[in-house]
mmCIF file of C-alpha atoms and ligand atoms in Angstrom:
data_model
loop_
_atom_site.group_PDB
_atom_site.id
_atom_site.type_symbol
_atom_site.label_atom_id
_atom_site.label_comp_id
_atom_site.label_asym_id
_atom_site.label_seq_id
_atom_site.Cartn_x
_atom_site.Cartn_y
_atom_site.Cartn_z
ATOM 1 C CA MET F 178 38.123 -16.964 6.535
ATOM 2 C CA GLN F 179 41.690 -18.105 6.994
ATOM 3 C CA GLY F 180 42.303 -21.630 5.732
ATOM 4 C CA LEU F 181 39.106 -21.715 3.677
ATOM 5 C CA ARG F 182 38.976 -22.251 -0.060
ATOM 6 C CA LEU F 183 37.826 -19.311 -2.154
ATOM 7 C CA ASP F 184 34.691 -21.158 -3.262
ATOM 8 C CA GLN F 185 33.780 -21.619 0.383
ATOM 9 C CA VAL F 186 33.847 -17.861 0.909
ATOM 10 C CA VAL F 187 32.527 -16.559 -2.408
ATOM 11 C CA HIS F 188 29.497 -18.313 -3.846
ATOM 12 C CA ASP F 189 29.012 -16.273 -7.001
ATOM 13 C CA GLN F 190 29.864 -18.529 -9.959
ATOM 14 C CA ALA F 191 30.739 -15.605 -12.219
ATOM 15 C CA ILE F 192 33.367 -14.329 -9.754
ATOM 16 C CA LEU F 193 34.869 -17.789 -9.306
ATOM 17 C CA GLN F 194 35.028 -18.124 -13.077
ATOM 18 C CA VAL F 195 37.168 -14.976 -13.364
ATOM 19 C CA VAL F 196 39.546 -16.376 -10.764
ATOM 20 C CA GLN F 197 39.657 -19.703 -12.592
ATOM 21 C CA ASP F 198 40.348 -17.905 -15.879
ATOM 22 C CA SER F 199 43.197 -16.004 -14.287
ATOM 23 C CA ILE F 200 44.739 -19.193 -12.937
ATOM 24 C CA SER F 201 44.519 -21.096 -16.183
ATOM 25 C CA ALA F 202 45.622 -18.169 -18.338
ATOM 26 C CA ASP F 203 48.462 -17.313 -15.982
ATOM 27 C CA GLN F 204 47.658 -13.630 -16.172
ATOM 28 C CA PRO F 205 45.574 -10.896 -14.581
ATOM 29 C CA CYS F 206 41.869 -11.103 -15.387
ATOM 30 C CA LYS F 207 38.979 -8.697 -14.944
ATOM 31 C CA GLY F 208 35.268 -9.236 -14.962
ATOM 32 C CA GLU F 209 32.285 -6.974 -14.556
ATOM 33 C CA GLN F 210 28.696 -7.909 -14.142
ATOM 34 C CA THR F 211 25.303 -6.420 -13.449
ATOM 35 C CA ILE F 212 22.715 -8.657 -11.920
ATOM 36 C CA ASP F 213 19.688 -7.099 -13.500
ATOM 37 C CA ALA F 214 16.781 -7.943 -11.253
ATOM 38 C CA SER F 215 18.323 -6.315 -8.188
ATOM 39 C CA GLY F 216 20.505 -3.793 -10.032
ATOM 40 C CA THR F 217 23.511 -5.160 -8.162
ATOM 41 C CA ALA F 218 26.754 -4.578 -10.047
ATOM 42 C CA TRP F 219 30.276 -5.615 -9.241
ATOM 43 C CA LYS F 220 33.722 -5.665 -10.761
ATOM 44 C CA VAL F 221 36.304 -8.313 -9.946
ATOM 45 C CA THR F 222 40.014 -8.061 -10.652
ATOM 46 C CA VAL F 223 42.314 -11.035 -10.196
ATOM 47 C CA THR F 224 46.043 -10.439 -10.199
ATOM 48 C CA PRO F 225 48.624 -13.214 -9.796
ATOM 49 C CA LEU F 226 50.836 -11.841 -7.035
ATOM 50 C CA GLU F 227 54.198 -13.267 -7.880
ATOM 51 C CA HIS F 228 54.093 -12.553 -11.571
ATOM 52 C CA ALA F 229 56.691 -9.798 -11.789
ATOM 53 C CA GLN F 230 58.852 -11.262 -9.071
ATOM 54 C CA ARG F 231 59.042 -14.746 -10.573
ATOM 55 C CA ASN F 232 59.606 -13.505 -14.078
ATOM 56 C CA MET F 233 62.503 -11.440 -12.886
ATOM 57 C CA GLN F 234 63.877 -14.357 -10.949
ATOM 58 C CA ALA F 235 63.354 -16.677 -13.905
ATOM 59 C CA GLU F 236 65.265 -14.307 -16.148
ATOM 60 C CA LEU F 237 68.082 -14.118 -13.673
ATOM 61 C CA GLU F 238 68.241 -17.875 -13.414
ATOM 62 C CA GLY F 239 67.862 -18.325 -17.155
ATOM 63 C CA VAL F 240 64.621 -20.252 -16.791
ATOM 64 C CA ALA F 241 61.871 -19.600 -19.318
ATOM 65 C CA GLY F 242 59.245 -17.275 -17.849
ATOM 66 C CA HIS F 243 56.527 -19.572 -19.097
ATOM 67 C CA GLU F 244 57.682 -22.488 -17.016
ATOM 68 C CA ALA F 245 57.930 -20.423 -13.861
ATOM 69 C CA ALA F 246 54.478 -18.988 -14.441
ATOM 70 C CA SER F 247 52.694 -22.225 -13.749
ATOM 71 C CA HIS F 248 53.780 -22.114 -10.109
ATOM 72 C CA TYR F 249 51.654 -19.180 -8.978
ATOM 73 C CA THR F 250 50.228 -19.772 -5.583
ATOM 74 C CA TYR F 251 49.063 -16.282 -4.548
ATOM 75 C CA PHE F 252 46.419 -14.139 -6.169
ATOM 76 C CA VAL F 253 44.900 -10.837 -5.190
ATOM 77 C CA VAL F 254 41.165 -10.974 -5.775
ATOM 78 C CA ALA F 255 39.568 -7.534 -5.520
ATOM 79 C CA ILE F 256 35.782 -7.401 -5.655
ATOM 80 C CA GLU F 257 34.341 -3.924 -6.026
ATOM 81 C CA ASP F 258 30.652 -3.172 -5.469
ATOM 82 C CA LEU F 259 29.570 -0.866 -8.299
ATOM 83 C CA THR F 260 25.852 -0.870 -7.506
ATOM 84 C CA GLU F 261 25.666 2.685 -6.197
ATOM 85 C CA LEU F 262 27.893 4.034 -8.967
ATOM 86 C CA ARG F 263 25.761 2.415 -11.670
ATOM 87 C CA ARG F 264 22.592 3.715 -10.013
ATOM 88 C CA LEU F 265 23.961 7.268 -10.016
ATOM 89 C CA GLU F 266 24.924 6.945 -13.667
ATOM 90 C CA ARG F 267 21.391 5.845 -14.452
ATOM 91 C CA VAL F 268 19.924 8.758 -12.491
ATOM 92 C CA ARG F 269 22.125 11.170 -14.430
ATOM 93 C CA ARG F 270 21.177 9.672 -17.782
ATOM 94 C CA ASP F 271 17.471 9.796 -16.922
ATOM 95 C CA PHE F 272 17.841 13.354 -15.698
ATOM 96 C CA ILE F 273 19.387 14.553 -18.939
ATOM 97 C CA ALA F 274 16.847 12.658 -21.027
ATOM 98 C CA ASN F 275 13.979 14.094 -18.978
ATOM 99 C CA ILE F 276 15.152 17.652 -19.003
ATOM 100 C CA SER F 277 15.792 17.556 -22.748
ATOM 101 C CA HIS F 278 12.290 16.277 -23.274
ATOM 102 C CA GLU F 279 10.720 18.854 -20.965
ATOM 103 C CA LEU F 280 12.534 21.701 -22.694
ATOM 104 C CA ARG F 281 12.035 20.433 -26.212
ATOM 105 C CA THR F 282 8.266 20.107 -26.027
ATOM 106 C CA PRO F 283 7.501 23.800 -25.392
ATOM 107 C CA LEU F 284 10.333 24.839 -27.703
ATOM 108 C CA ALA F 285 8.805 22.814 -30.514
ATOM 109 C CA SER F 286 5.451 24.545 -29.966
ATOM 110 C CA VAL F 287 7.095 27.951 -29.995
ATOM 111 C CA ARG F 288 8.772 27.165 -33.302
ATOM 112 C CA LEU F 289 5.550 25.925 -34.832
ATOM 113 C CA LEU F 290 3.604 28.922 -33.552
ATOM 114 C CA ALA F 291 6.235 31.318 -34.864
ATOM 115 C CA GLU F 292 6.041 29.734 -38.303
ATOM 116 C CA THR F 293 2.280 30.025 -38.379
ATOM 117 C CA LEU F 294 2.500 33.575 -37.104
ATOM 118 C CA GLU F 295 4.805 34.449 -39.966
ATOM 119 C CA GLU F 296 2.161 33.328 -42.444
ATOM 120 C CA ALA F 297 -0.674 35.156 -40.726
ATOM 121 C CA ILE F 298 1.079 38.372 -39.787
ATOM 122 C CA ASP F 299 0.088 40.403 -42.885
ATOM 123 C CA THR F 300 -3.220 38.767 -43.688
ATOM 124 C CA ASP F 301 -4.972 38.159 -40.379
ATOM 125 C CA ARG F 302 -4.135 40.400 -37.467
ATOM 126 C CA ASP F 303 -6.526 38.681 -35.014
ATOM 127 C CA LYS F 304 -5.023 35.303 -35.727
ATOM 128 C CA ALA F 305 -1.544 36.727 -35.403
ATOM 129 C CA GLN F 306 -2.471 38.190 -32.019
ATOM 130 C CA MET F 307 -3.719 34.778 -30.875
ATOM 131 C CA PHE F 308 -0.486 33.071 -31.870
ATOM 132 C CA LEU F 309 1.508 35.721 -30.061
ATOM 133 C CA GLU F 310 -0.430 34.984 -26.888
ATOM 134 C CA LYS F 311 0.187 31.267 -27.270
ATOM 135 C CA ILE F 312 3.896 31.871 -27.683
ATOM 136 C CA GLU F 313 3.822 34.031 -24.577
ATOM 137 C CA ASN F 314 2.186 31.142 -22.686
ATOM 138 C CA GLU F 315 4.753 28.601 -23.786
ATOM 139 C CA VAL F 316 7.585 30.942 -22.892
ATOM 140 C CA GLN F 317 6.060 31.449 -19.457
ATOM 141 C CA HIS F 318 5.858 27.691 -18.986
ATOM 142 C CA LEU F 319 9.514 27.304 -19.992
ATOM 143 C CA ASN F 320 10.443 30.084 -17.636
ATOM 144 C CA GLY F 321 8.587 28.420 -14.776
ATOM 145 C CA LEU F 322 10.270 25.123 -15.512
ATOM 146 C CA VAL F 323 13.736 26.643 -15.494
ATOM 147 C CA SER F 324 13.069 28.528 -12.237
ATOM 148 C CA GLU F 325 11.726 25.373 -10.566
ATOM 149 C CA LEU F 326 14.810 23.469 -11.700
ATOM 150 C CA LEU F 327 17.146 26.152 -10.391
ATOM 151 C CA GLU F 328 15.278 26.309 -7.105
ATOM 152 C CA LEU F 329 15.429 22.526 -6.738
ATOM 153 C CA SER F 330 19.153 22.438 -7.390
ATOM 154 C CA ARG F 331 19.690 25.316 -4.943
ATOM 155 C CA ILE F 332 17.738 23.486 -2.245
ATOM 156 C CA GLU F 333 19.547 20.229 -3.022
ATOM 157 C CA SER F 334 22.948 21.808 -2.654
ATOM 158 C CA GLY F 335 21.951 23.553 0.578
ATOM 159 C CA LEU F 336 22.075 27.048 -0.939
ATOM 160 C CA VAL F 337 18.627 27.917 0.341
ATOM 161 C CA PRO F 338 19.073 28.316 4.080
ATOM 162 C CA MET F 339 15.975 27.312 6.031
ATOM 163 C CA VAL F 340 14.854 30.065 8.387
ATOM 164 C CA ILE F 341 13.658 27.827 11.208
ATOM 165 C CA GLU F 342 11.336 29.405 13.768
ATOM 166 C CA PRO F 343 8.652 28.103 16.071
ATOM 167 C CA VAL F 344 5.379 28.212 14.126
ATOM 168 C CA GLN F 345 1.932 27.128 15.189
ATOM 169 C CA ALA F 346 0.825 24.033 13.247
ATOM 170 C CA GLU F 347 -2.723 25.277 12.806
ATOM 171 C CA HIS F 348 -1.490 28.612 11.491
ATOM 172 C CA LEU F 349 0.482 26.866 8.708
ATOM 173 C CA VAL F 350 -2.554 24.854 7.647
ATOM 174 C CA ARG F 351 -5.075 27.715 7.764
ATOM 175 C CA GLU F 352 -2.872 30.133 5.853
ATOM 176 C CA VAL F 353 -2.283 27.758 2.947
ATOM 177 C CA MET F 354 -5.905 26.666 3.011
ATOM 178 C CA ALA F 355 -7.011 30.272 2.455
ATOM 179 C CA ARG F 356 -4.579 30.638 -0.429
ATOM 180 C CA MET F 357 -5.763 27.474 -2.164
ATOM 181 C CA LEU F 358 -9.488 27.985 -1.701
ATOM 182 C CA PRO F 359 -10.068 29.910 -4.953
ATOM 183 C CA GLN F 360 -8.282 27.211 -6.963
ATOM 184 C CA ALA F 361 -10.330 24.472 -5.284
ATOM 185 C CA GLN F 362 -13.560 26.341 -5.971
ATOM 186 C CA ARG F 363 -12.625 26.858 -9.594
ATOM 187 C CA HIS F 364 -12.191 23.094 -9.974
ATOM 188 C CA ARG F 365 -15.232 22.262 -7.824
ATOM 189 C CA VAL F 366 -13.293 20.387 -5.175
ATOM 190 C CA MET F 367 -14.161 20.837 -1.496
ATOM 191 C CA LEU F 368 -11.420 21.761 0.953
ATOM 192 C CA HIS F 369 -11.688 20.475 4.527
ATOM 193 C CA THR F 370 -9.425 20.726 7.541
ATOM 194 C CA GLU F 371 -8.845 18.165 10.260
ATOM 195 C CA ILE F 372 -6.816 19.826 12.990
ATOM 196 C CA LYS F 373 -5.739 18.193 16.239
ATOM 197 C CA GLU F 374 -3.193 19.680 18.641
ATOM 198 C CA GLY F 375 -3.162 22.675 16.313
ATOM 199 C CA ASN F 376 -1.457 24.918 18.862
ATOM 200 C CA VAL F 377 1.730 22.808 18.884
ATOM 201 C CA LEU F 378 4.746 24.833 17.795
ATOM 202 C CA VAL F 379 6.813 23.191 15.080
ATOM 203 C CA ALA F 380 10.366 24.117 14.085
ATOM 204 C CA ALA F 381 9.864 25.255 10.530
ATOM 205 C CA ASP F 382 10.628 27.742 7.814
ATOM 206 C CA SER F 383 7.018 28.793 7.351
ATOM 207 C CA LYS F 384 7.535 30.049 3.795
ATOM 208 C CA GLN F 385 9.123 26.782 2.658
ATOM 209 C CA ILE F 386 6.602 24.575 4.445
ATOM 210 C CA ALA F 387 3.782 26.629 2.973
ATOM 211 C CA ARG F 388 5.245 25.861 -0.428
ATOM 212 C CA VAL F 389 5.251 22.124 0.373
ATOM 213 C CA LEU F 390 1.592 22.278 1.393
ATOM 214 C CA VAL F 391 0.730 24.318 -1.703
ATOM 215 C CA ASN F 392 2.417 21.709 -3.924
ATOM 216 C CA LEU F 393 0.567 18.851 -2.228
ATOM 217 C CA ILE F 394 -2.813 20.598 -2.336
ATOM 218 C CA HIS F 395 -2.276 21.669 -5.940
ATOM 219 C CA ASN F 396 -1.647 18.026 -6.860
ATOM 220 C CA ALA F 397 -4.618 16.840 -4.821
ATOM 221 C CA ILE F 398 -6.942 19.246 -6.645
ATOM 222 C CA LYS F 399 -5.379 18.384 -9.985
ATOM 223 C CA TYR F 400 -5.916 14.637 -9.563
ATOM 224 C CA THR F 401 -9.359 14.774 -7.962
ATOM 225 C CA PRO F 402 -12.444 14.868 -10.172
ATOM 226 C CA SER F 403 -14.995 17.625 -9.594
ATOM 227 C CA GLY F 404 -17.188 16.910 -6.586
ATOM 228 C CA GLY F 405 -14.321 15.333 -4.669
ATOM 229 C CA THR F 406 -12.827 16.389 -1.359
ATOM 230 C CA VAL F 407 -9.330 17.391 -0.271
ATOM 231 C CA THR F 408 -8.593 17.297 3.454
ATOM 232 C CA ILE F 409 -5.659 19.120 4.985
ATOM 233 C CA GLY F 410 -4.843 18.103 8.493
ATOM 234 C CA THR F 411 -2.330 18.111 11.294
ATOM 235 C CA ALA F 412 -1.913 16.145 14.525
ATOM 236 C CA LEU F 413 0.726 15.362 17.094
ATOM 237 C CA GLN F 414 2.376 12.014 16.458
ATOM 238 C CA ALA F 415 2.562 9.474 19.277
ATOM 239 C CA GLY F 416 5.549 10.326 21.459
ATOM 240 C CA GLY F 417 5.041 14.054 21.095
ATOM 241 C CA GLN F 418 8.338 14.709 19.308
ATOM 242 C CA VAL F 419 6.952 15.327 15.840
ATOM 243 C CA GLN F 420 3.868 16.897 14.353
ATOM 244 C CA ARG F 421 2.277 15.236 11.348
ATOM 245 C CA PHE F 422 0.733 17.139 8.432
ATOM 246 C CA PHE F 423 -1.285 15.478 5.714
ATOM 247 C CA VAL F 424 -3.143 16.197 2.497
ATOM 248 C CA ARG F 425 -5.735 13.572 1.623
ATOM 249 C CA ASP F 426 -7.795 13.467 -1.539
ATOM 250 C CA THR F 427 -10.582 11.366 -3.003
ATOM 251 C CA GLY F 428 -8.989 11.401 -6.443
ATOM 252 C CA VAL F 429 -7.740 8.973 -9.062
ATOM 253 C CA GLY F 430 -4.975 7.507 -6.880
ATOM 254 C CA ILE F 431 -1.505 6.267 -7.807
ATOM 255 C CA ARG F 432 -0.641 2.731 -8.881
ATOM 256 C CA PRO F 433 1.466 0.782 -6.343
ATOM 257 C CA GLU F 434 4.328 0.329 -8.800
ATOM 258 C CA GLU F 435 4.509 4.088 -9.362
ATOM 259 C CA LEU F 436 4.247 5.115 -5.732
ATOM 260 C CA PRO F 437 7.956 4.694 -4.875
ATOM 261 C CA ARG F 438 8.974 6.868 -7.826
ATOM 262 C CA ILE F 439 6.757 9.942 -7.582
ATOM 263 C CA PHE F 440 9.238 11.889 -5.424
ATOM 264 C CA GLU F 441 11.901 11.615 -8.139
ATOM 265 C CA ARG F 442 12.462 14.735 -10.184
ATOM 266 C CA PHE F 443 10.497 14.753 -13.413
ATOM 267 C CA TYR F 444 8.606 11.621 -12.543
ATOM 268 C CA LYS F 445 5.030 11.845 -13.754
ATOM 269 C CA ALA F 446 2.677 8.953 -13.410
ATOM 270 C CA ASP F 447 0.495 8.495 -16.464
ATOM 271 C CA ARG F 448 0.035 12.141 -17.427
ATOM 272 C CA ALA F 449 -3.295 11.570 -19.162
ATOM 273 C CA ARG F 450 -5.025 11.225 -15.803
ATOM 274 C CA SER F 451 -4.856 14.796 -14.601
ATOM 275 C CA LYS F 452 -7.911 16.922 -15.241
ATOM 276 C CA THR F 453 -7.990 18.226 -18.779
ATOM 277 C CA ASP F 454 -8.142 21.859 -17.690
ATOM 278 C CA PHE F 455 -4.779 21.401 -15.986
ATOM 279 C CA ILE F 456 -3.088 20.095 -19.110
ATOM 280 C CA GLY F 457 -1.293 22.521 -21.374
ATOM 281 C CA PRO F 458 1.213 25.277 -20.809
ATOM 282 C CA GLY F 459 1.774 25.950 -17.163
ATOM 283 C CA GLY F 460 -0.769 23.380 -16.061
ATOM 284 C CA GLY F 461 0.558 20.028 -17.202
ATOM 285 C CA GLY F 462 3.283 20.162 -14.614
ATOM 286 C CA SER F 463 6.900 19.209 -14.923
ATOM 287 C CA GLY F 464 7.117 16.516 -12.268
ATOM 288 C CA LEU F 465 9.267 18.650 -9.969
ATOM 289 C CA GLY F 466 6.737 19.593 -7.284
ATOM 290 C CA LEU F 467 7.129 16.500 -5.122
ATOM 291 C CA ALA F 468 10.915 16.436 -5.527
ATOM 292 C CA ILE F 469 11.038 19.981 -4.167
ATOM 293 C CA ALA F 470 8.623 19.065 -1.353
ATOM 294 C CA ARG F 471 10.767 16.114 -0.320
ATOM 295 C CA HIS F 472 13.933 18.179 -0.193
ATOM 296 C CA VAL F 473 12.323 20.930 1.865
ATOM 297 C CA VAL F 474 10.857 18.436 4.359
ATOM 298 C CA GLU F 475 14.140 16.563 4.681
ATOM 299 C CA ALA F 476 16.040 19.818 5.185
ATOM 300 C CA HIS F 477 13.804 20.244 8.271
ATOM 301 C CA GLY F 478 14.713 16.783 9.514
ATOM 302 C CA GLY F 479 11.275 15.444 8.600
ATOM 303 C CA ARG F 480 10.020 12.697 6.329
ATOM 304 C CA ILE F 481 7.447 12.698 3.550
ATOM 305 C CA THR F 482 5.493 9.638 2.431
ATOM 306 C CA ALA F 483 2.574 8.786 0.199
ATOM 307 C CA GLU F 484 -0.148 6.183 0.402
ATOM 308 C CA SER F 485 -2.701 5.579 -2.275
ATOM 309 C CA ARG F 486 -5.417 3.340 -3.619
ATOM 310 C CA VAL F 487 -6.283 3.575 -7.280
ATOM 311 C CA GLY F 488 -9.811 4.879 -7.677
ATOM 312 C CA TYR F 489 -10.124 5.900 -4.013
ATOM 313 C CA GLY F 490 -7.532 8.593 -3.462
ATOM 314 C CA SER F 491 -4.128 9.429 -2.053
ATOM 315 C CA THR F 492 -2.715 10.706 1.224
ATOM 316 C CA PHE F 493 0.573 12.573 1.443
ATOM 317 C CA THR F 494 2.008 12.858 4.949
ATOM 318 C CA PHE F 495 5.040 14.698 6.248
ATOM 319 C CA THR F 496 6.483 15.261 9.677
ATOM 320 C CA LEU F 497 8.145 18.249 11.311
ATOM 321 C CA PRO F 498 10.017 18.353 14.608
ATOM 322 C CA VAL F 499 8.207 19.969 17.507
ATOM 323 C CA ALA F 500 10.044 23.166 18.529
ATOM 324 C CA GLN F 501 11.969 22.994 21.786
ATOM 325 C CA ARG F 502 10.568 25.538 24.148
ATOM 326 C CA GLY F 503 13.610 26.162 26.310
ATOM 327 C CA ASN F 504 13.625 28.809 29.072
ATOM 328 C CA THR F 505 16.687 30.635 27.799
HETATM 329 N N1 ATP B 719 -2.700 13.633 -5.187
HETATM 330 C C1 ATP B 719 -2.284 12.898 -6.231
HETATM 331 N N2 ATP B 719 -3.108 11.984 -6.819
HETATM 332 C C2 ATP B 719 -2.682 11.243 -7.867
HETATM 333 N N3 ATP B 719 -1.458 11.329 -8.423
HETATM 334 C C3 ATP B 719 -0.591 12.201 -7.882
HETATM 335 C C4 ATP B 719 -0.953 13.035 -6.773
HETATM 336 N N4 ATP B 719 0.120 13.803 -6.471
HETATM 337 C C5 ATP B 719 1.094 13.461 -7.331
HETATM 338 N N5 ATP B 719 0.686 12.518 -8.203
HETATM 339 C C6 ATP B 719 1.489 11.884 -9.266
HETATM 340 O O1 ATP B 719 2.855 12.119 -8.994
HETATM 341 C C7 ATP B 719 3.482 12.803 -10.088
HETATM 342 C C8 ATP B 719 4.550 13.741 -9.582
HETATM 343 O O2 ATP B 719 3.962 14.843 -8.910
HETATM 344 P P1 ATP B 719 4.720 16.250 -8.929
HETATM 345 O O3 ATP B 719 3.944 17.201 -8.090
HETATM 346 O O4 ATP B 719 6.140 16.003 -8.573
HETATM 347 O O5 ATP B 719 4.672 16.666 -10.465
HETATM 348 P P2 ATP B 719 3.539 17.382 -11.316
HETATM 349 O O6 ATP B 719 2.394 17.791 -10.435
HETATM 350 O O7 ATP B 719 3.243 16.505 -12.472
HETATM 351 O O8 ATP B 719 4.300 18.669 -11.843
HETATM 352 P P3 ATP B 719 4.681 20.023 -11.023
HETATM 353 O O9 ATP B 719 4.326 19.785 -9.596
HETATM 354 O O10 ATP B 719 6.146 20.182 -11.240
HETATM 355 O O11 ATP B 719 3.867 21.085 -11.648
HETATM 356 C C9 ATP B 719 2.343 13.503 -10.809
HETATM 357 O O12 ATP B 719 2.640 13.708 -12.163
HETATM 358 C C10 ATP B 719 1.200 12.513 -10.609
HETATM 359 O O13 ATP B 719 1.260 11.508 -11.584
HETATM 360 MG MG1 MG B 720 2.736 18.881 -8.641
#
């Protein structure tokens, strides 16, 4: 870049303007900008280099500082990329807004129920009993939410050590399948398996991976109308280094613009779409299930992805490393 003019190196007009401002004002200038469409943010600081030096010299020589100032020839132009910082600030703001909302909703119901209970307590014992049960439900939901949050933050900060052992892929699938069968039957959704290379040993914490599968199947049942099918499968991926697991449903699907966001904590695509018998305390969900799943899979060195077509269904796929079967 040596010997080039600044406007031959930097093409952003806004940055050049800050430099121009600094030159014409004879003083340090700062500018900050966010380019909205891409979320790119930068900060530019322009400092005339010889400012202090020349002023001092000018004073010594009895020349007015102002006159000397117009001879600046060197400037330090520092351009800082703030994109990641701004993104993290946004994530934090969203997180606080989301968690406040998630906590406030059940709290508001509890308050309302308690007020109504107060009115009914002497006059109508049956009604009072009903309100007590509803309060109990809301409190349970709150409790579940707080435990999920704690668990997520523990996994995120690496406080939940994964107990990695060789586990048979088919065993993982069958065990979770058996656990989820009653729920599927209750919601009249068929559960199928599609197992290939089921005897491959994967390196996994079976308890944590079971929880991932449970989360995925729970979602699949929740977003699949009665009469639909949920398929849980596993197969060796080309190359033989990783085993793939998937949960496929014939449900409502996820819109393309929402797909990249569903693994974020608290993200819920259009909540009205889940089956009505899942909505309400404990059933509506808090939008943490997939965030937890992603962290568990990534802690195993795997990857989790989702594909979907609105009206046709969704497929969630994750990979796990195949266990090394050394002779030692
Ligand atoms: N199989 C699926 N079909 C359609 N939409 C899905 C499916 N799985 C997830 N989603 C969408 O992704 C969102 C996030 O899922 P996630 O499991 O993280 O949260 P949740 O199920 O709403 O709550 P939680 O799992 O904490 O009880 C859901 O709210 C839903 O909109
Ligand atoms: Mg879920």
